[in-house]
Short mmCIF file of C-alpha atoms in Angstrom, two decimals:
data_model
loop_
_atom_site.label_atom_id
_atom_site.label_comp_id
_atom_site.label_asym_id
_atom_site.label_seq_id
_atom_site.Cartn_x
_atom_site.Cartn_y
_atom_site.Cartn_z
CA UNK B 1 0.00 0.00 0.00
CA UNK B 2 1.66 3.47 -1.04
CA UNK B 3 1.07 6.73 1.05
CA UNK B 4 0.64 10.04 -0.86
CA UNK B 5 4.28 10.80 0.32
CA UNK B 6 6.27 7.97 -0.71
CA UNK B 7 9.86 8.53 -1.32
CA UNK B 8 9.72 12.43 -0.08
CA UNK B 9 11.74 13.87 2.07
CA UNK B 10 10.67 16.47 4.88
CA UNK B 11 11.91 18.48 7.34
CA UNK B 12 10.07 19.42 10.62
CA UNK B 13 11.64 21.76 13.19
CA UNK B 14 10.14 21.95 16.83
CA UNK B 15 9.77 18.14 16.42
CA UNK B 16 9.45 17.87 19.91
CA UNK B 17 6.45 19.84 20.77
CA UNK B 18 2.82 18.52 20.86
CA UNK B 19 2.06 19.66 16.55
CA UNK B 20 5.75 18.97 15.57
CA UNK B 21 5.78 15.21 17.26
CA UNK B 22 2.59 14.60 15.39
CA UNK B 23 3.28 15.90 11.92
CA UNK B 24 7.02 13.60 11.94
CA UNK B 25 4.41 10.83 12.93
CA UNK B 26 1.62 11.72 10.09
CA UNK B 27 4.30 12.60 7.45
CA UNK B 28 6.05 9.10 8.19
CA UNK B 29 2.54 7.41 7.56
CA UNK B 30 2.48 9.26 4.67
CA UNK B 31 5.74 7.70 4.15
CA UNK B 32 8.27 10.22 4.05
CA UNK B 33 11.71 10.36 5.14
CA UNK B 34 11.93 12.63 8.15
CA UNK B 35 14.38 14.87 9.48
CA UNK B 36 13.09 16.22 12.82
CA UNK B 37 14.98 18.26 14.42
CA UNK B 38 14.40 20.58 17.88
CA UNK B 39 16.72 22.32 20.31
CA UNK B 40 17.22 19.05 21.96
CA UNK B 41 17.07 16.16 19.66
CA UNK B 42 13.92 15.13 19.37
CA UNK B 43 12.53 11.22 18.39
CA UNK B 44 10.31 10.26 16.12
CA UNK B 45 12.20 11.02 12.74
CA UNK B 46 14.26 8.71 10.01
CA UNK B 47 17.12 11.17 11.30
CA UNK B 48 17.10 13.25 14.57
CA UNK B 49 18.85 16.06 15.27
CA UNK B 50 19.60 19.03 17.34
CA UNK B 51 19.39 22.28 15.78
CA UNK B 52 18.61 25.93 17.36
CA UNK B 53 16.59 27.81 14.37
CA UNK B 54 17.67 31.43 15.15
CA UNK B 55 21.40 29.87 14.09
CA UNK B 56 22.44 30.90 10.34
CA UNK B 57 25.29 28.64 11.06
CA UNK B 58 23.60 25.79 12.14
CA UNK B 59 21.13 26.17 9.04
CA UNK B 60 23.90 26.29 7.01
CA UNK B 61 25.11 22.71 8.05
CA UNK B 62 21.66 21.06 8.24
CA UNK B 63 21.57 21.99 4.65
CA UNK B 64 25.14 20.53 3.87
CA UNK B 65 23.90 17.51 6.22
CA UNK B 66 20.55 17.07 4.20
CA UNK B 67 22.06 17.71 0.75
CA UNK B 68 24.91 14.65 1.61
CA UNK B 69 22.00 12.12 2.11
CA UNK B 70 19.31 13.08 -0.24
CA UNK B 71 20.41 15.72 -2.51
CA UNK B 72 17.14 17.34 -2.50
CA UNK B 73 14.15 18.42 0.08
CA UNK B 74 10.75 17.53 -1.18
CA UNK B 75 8.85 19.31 1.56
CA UNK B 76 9.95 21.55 4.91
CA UNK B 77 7.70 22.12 7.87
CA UNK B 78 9.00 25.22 9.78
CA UNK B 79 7.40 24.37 13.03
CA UNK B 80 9.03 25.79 15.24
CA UNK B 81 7.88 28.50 17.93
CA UNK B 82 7.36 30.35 21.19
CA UNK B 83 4.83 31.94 22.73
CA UNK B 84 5.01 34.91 25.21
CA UNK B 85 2.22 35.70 27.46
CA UNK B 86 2.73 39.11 28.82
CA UNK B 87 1.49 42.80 28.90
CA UNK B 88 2.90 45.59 26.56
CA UNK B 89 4.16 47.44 29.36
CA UNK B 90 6.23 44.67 30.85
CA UNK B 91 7.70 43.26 27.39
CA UNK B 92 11.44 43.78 27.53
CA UNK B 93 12.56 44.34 24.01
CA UNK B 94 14.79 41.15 24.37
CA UNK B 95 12.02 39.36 24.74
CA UNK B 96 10.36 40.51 21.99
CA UNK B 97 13.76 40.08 19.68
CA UNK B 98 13.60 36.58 21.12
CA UNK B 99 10.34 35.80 19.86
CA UNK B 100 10.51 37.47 16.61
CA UNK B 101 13.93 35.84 16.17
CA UNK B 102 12.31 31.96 16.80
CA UNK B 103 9.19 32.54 14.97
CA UNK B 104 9.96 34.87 12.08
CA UNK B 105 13.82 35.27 11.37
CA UNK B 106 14.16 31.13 11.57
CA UNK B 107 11.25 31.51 8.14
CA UNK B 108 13.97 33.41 6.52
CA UNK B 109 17.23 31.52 7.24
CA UNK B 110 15.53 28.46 6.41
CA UNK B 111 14.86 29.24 2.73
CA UNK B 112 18.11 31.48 2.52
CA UNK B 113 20.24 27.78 3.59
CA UNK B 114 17.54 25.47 1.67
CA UNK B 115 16.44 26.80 -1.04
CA UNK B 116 18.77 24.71 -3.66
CA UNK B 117 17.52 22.13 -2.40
CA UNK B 118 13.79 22.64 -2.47
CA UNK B 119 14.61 24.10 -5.89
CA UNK B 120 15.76 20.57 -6.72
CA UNK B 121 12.98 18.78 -5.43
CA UNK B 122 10.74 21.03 -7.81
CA UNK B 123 12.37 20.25 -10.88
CA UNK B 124 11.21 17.24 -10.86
CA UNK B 125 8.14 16.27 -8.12
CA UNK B 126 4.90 16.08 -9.20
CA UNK B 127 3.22 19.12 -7.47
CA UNK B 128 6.48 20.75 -6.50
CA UNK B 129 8.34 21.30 -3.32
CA UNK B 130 6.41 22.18 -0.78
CA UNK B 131 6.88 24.49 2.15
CA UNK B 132 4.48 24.80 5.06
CA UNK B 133 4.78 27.54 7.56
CA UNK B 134 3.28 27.27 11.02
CA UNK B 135 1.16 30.61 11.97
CA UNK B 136 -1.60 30.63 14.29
CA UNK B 137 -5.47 31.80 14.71
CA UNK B 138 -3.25 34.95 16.55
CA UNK B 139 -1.35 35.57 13.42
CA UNK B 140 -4.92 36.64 11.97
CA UNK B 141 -5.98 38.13 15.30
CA UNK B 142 -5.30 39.75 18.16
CA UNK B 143 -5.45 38.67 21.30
CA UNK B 144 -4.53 39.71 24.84
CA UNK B 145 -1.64 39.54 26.63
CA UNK B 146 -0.26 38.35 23.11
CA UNK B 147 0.84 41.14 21.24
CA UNK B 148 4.67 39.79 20.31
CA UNK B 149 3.37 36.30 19.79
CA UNK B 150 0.26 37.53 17.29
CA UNK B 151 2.77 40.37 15.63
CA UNK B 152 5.46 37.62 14.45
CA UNK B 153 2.51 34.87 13.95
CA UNK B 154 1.67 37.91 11.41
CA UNK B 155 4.96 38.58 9.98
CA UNK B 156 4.47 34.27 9.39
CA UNK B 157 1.38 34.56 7.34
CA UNK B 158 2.53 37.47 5.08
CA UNK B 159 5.97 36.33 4.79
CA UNK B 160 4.13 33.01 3.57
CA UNK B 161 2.05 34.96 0.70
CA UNK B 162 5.59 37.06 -0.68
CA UNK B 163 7.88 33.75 -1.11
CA UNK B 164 4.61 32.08 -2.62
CA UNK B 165 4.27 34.57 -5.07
CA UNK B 166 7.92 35.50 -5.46
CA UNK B 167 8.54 31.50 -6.01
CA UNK B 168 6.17 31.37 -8.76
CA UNK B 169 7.60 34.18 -10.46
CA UNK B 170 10.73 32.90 -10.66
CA UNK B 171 9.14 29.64 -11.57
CA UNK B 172 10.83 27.56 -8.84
CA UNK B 173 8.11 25.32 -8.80
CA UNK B 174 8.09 25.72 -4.80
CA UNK B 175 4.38 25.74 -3.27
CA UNK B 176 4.25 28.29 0.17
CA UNK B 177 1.71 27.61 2.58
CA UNK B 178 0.51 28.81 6.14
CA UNK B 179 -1.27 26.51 8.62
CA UNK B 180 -3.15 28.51 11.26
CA UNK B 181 -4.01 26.45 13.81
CA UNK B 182 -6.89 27.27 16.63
CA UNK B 183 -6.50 26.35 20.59
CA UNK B 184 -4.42 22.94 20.37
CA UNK B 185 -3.96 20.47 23.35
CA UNK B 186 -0.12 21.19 23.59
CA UNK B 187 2.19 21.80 26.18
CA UNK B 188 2.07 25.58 25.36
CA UNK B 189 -1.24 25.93 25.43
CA UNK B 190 -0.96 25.24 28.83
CA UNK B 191 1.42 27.42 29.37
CA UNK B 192 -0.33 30.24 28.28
CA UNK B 193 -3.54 29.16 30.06
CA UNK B 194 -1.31 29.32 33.53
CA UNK B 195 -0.30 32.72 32.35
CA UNK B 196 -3.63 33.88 32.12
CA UNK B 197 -4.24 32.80 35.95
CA UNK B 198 -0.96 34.50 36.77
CA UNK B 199 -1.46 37.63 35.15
CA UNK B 200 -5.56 37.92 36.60
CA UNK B 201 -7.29 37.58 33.55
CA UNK B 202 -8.94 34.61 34.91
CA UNK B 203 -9.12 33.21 38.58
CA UNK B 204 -8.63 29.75 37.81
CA UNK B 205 -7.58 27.15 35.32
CA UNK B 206 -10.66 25.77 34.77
CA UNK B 207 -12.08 28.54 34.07
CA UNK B 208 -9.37 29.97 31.72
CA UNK B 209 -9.99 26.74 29.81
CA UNK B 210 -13.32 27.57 30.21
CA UNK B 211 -13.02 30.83 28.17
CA UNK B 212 -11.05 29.54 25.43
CA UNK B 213 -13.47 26.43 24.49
CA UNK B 214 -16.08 29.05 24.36
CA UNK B 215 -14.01 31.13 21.32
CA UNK B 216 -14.25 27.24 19.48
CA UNK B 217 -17.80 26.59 18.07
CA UNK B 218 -16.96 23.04 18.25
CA UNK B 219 -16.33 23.87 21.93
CA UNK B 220 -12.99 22.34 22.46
CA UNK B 221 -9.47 22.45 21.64
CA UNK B 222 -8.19 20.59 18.67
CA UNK B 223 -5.58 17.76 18.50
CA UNK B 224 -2.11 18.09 17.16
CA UNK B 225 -2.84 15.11 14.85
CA UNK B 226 -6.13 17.25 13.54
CA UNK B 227 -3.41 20.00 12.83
CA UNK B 228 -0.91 17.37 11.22
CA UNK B 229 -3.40 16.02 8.53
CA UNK B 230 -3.55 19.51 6.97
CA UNK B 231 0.43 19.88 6.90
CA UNK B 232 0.54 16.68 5.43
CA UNK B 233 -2.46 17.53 2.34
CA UNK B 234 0.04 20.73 2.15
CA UNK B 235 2.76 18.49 1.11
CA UNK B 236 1.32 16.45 -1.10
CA UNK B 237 0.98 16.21 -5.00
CA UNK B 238 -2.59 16.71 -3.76
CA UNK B 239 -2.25 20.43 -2.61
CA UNK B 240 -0.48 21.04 -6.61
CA UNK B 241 -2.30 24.30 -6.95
CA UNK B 242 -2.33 25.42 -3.83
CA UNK B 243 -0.02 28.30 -2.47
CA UNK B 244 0.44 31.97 -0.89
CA UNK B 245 -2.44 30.14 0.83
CA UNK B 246 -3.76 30.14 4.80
CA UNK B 247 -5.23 26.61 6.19
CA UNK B 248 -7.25 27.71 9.17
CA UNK B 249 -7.72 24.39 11.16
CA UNK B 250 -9.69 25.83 14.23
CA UNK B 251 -12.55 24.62 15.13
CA UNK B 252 -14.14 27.46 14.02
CA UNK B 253 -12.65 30.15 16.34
CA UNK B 254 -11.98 32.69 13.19
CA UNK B 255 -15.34 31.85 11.88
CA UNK B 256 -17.35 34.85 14.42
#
């Protein structure tokens, strides 16, 4: 039985957070080849690696390292992120550089070091290369207590739409997408619902959760695997005319 992703070969970075573990699991299904790679090596991949994605240096050898073995990247997953739960007046500008450095900059050095090689994979794969960007419901919205995480998630979605189109001008044959997932069961989520508790915007956990089921129609949070089908239509010959796109997978939070 073949898988729509036979013989590819992907790249996921923040492979070892809640979306990232499941999209190395649903692009393996799919069955790709899978470099995962996270500040601490993560599991889960054909190849797992460490790799800090604000480093030019250290995108510079992943490509070398990626180009030695395969001599071409099908499709690349720039996972990858942090989220920063704080007021305006109490954001340090290091912490903002911080966040803009993980969640934007990382967009940029990854197609600056991998670009040959996506280039190479769209020569000759049906459908392309493929490059999926990982944005959020906040880089459409604003939000609270969000403002550097929704400003970069931003910066994600537009930065998306300009390589899309600047890729097809050039005929590269490279297909730019951005995922914008809703409230996910993840670690960070968490994080930022104990945040909210800290900060007073609500009393409790439960009812912090509370608030943010009631901003999903469906009335919950989604599942990192519900978020790692879409990446994995993205990558696909399936998704062929599909770019400069956003895939809003949110259980309707965007939708009112």
């Amino acid at each position: 039985m073949t898988g729509p992703l036979d013989g590819a070969v992907a790249l996921v970075t923040g492979a070892g957070g809640g979306i990232g573990s499941a999209t190395v699991s649903a692009l393996r299904d799919a069955g790709a080849e899978v470099i995962a790679t996270d500040l601490t090596a993560p599991q889960g991949g054909t190849l797992n690696l460490a790799q800090d994605v604000t480093s030019e240096r250290g995108w510079a050898e992943l490509a070398d390292e990626i180009g030695r073995r395969h001599g071409r990247l099908d499709c690349l997953v720039n996972n990858a992120g942090i989220a920063l739960v704080s007021t305006i007046e109490e954001n340090s500008l290091d912490d903002w550089r911080r966040v803009m450095a993980v969640n934007v900059e990382s967009m940029l050095l990854s197609l600056r070091a991998l670009l040959p090689l996506l280039r190479k994979s769209g020569e000759s794969r049906p459908g392309g290369a493929s490059v999926v960007n990982i944005s959020s419901v906040g880089g459409i919205g604003g939000a609270p207590l969000m403002a550097a995480y929704c400003t970069s998630k931003g910066a994600v979605r537009l930065f998306s739409k300009s390589a899309a189109c600047e890729f097809a001008a050039l005929k590269y044959n490279i297909r730019v997408n951005s995922v914008h997932p809703g409230g996910i069961e993840t670690g960070m989520m968490e994080e930022i619902i104990g945040r909210y508790v800290t900060l007073g915007v609500a009393p409790d956990e439960q009812t912090a959760r509370a608030g943010v089921d009631a901003q999903h129609p469906l009335g919950r949070w989604g599942r990192p695997e519900e978020i790692a089908g879409g990446i994995v239509y993205l990558c696909s010959p399936a998704a062929s005319f599909v770019t400069g796109s956003e895939l809003v997978i949110d259980g309707g939070f965007t939708a009112h």
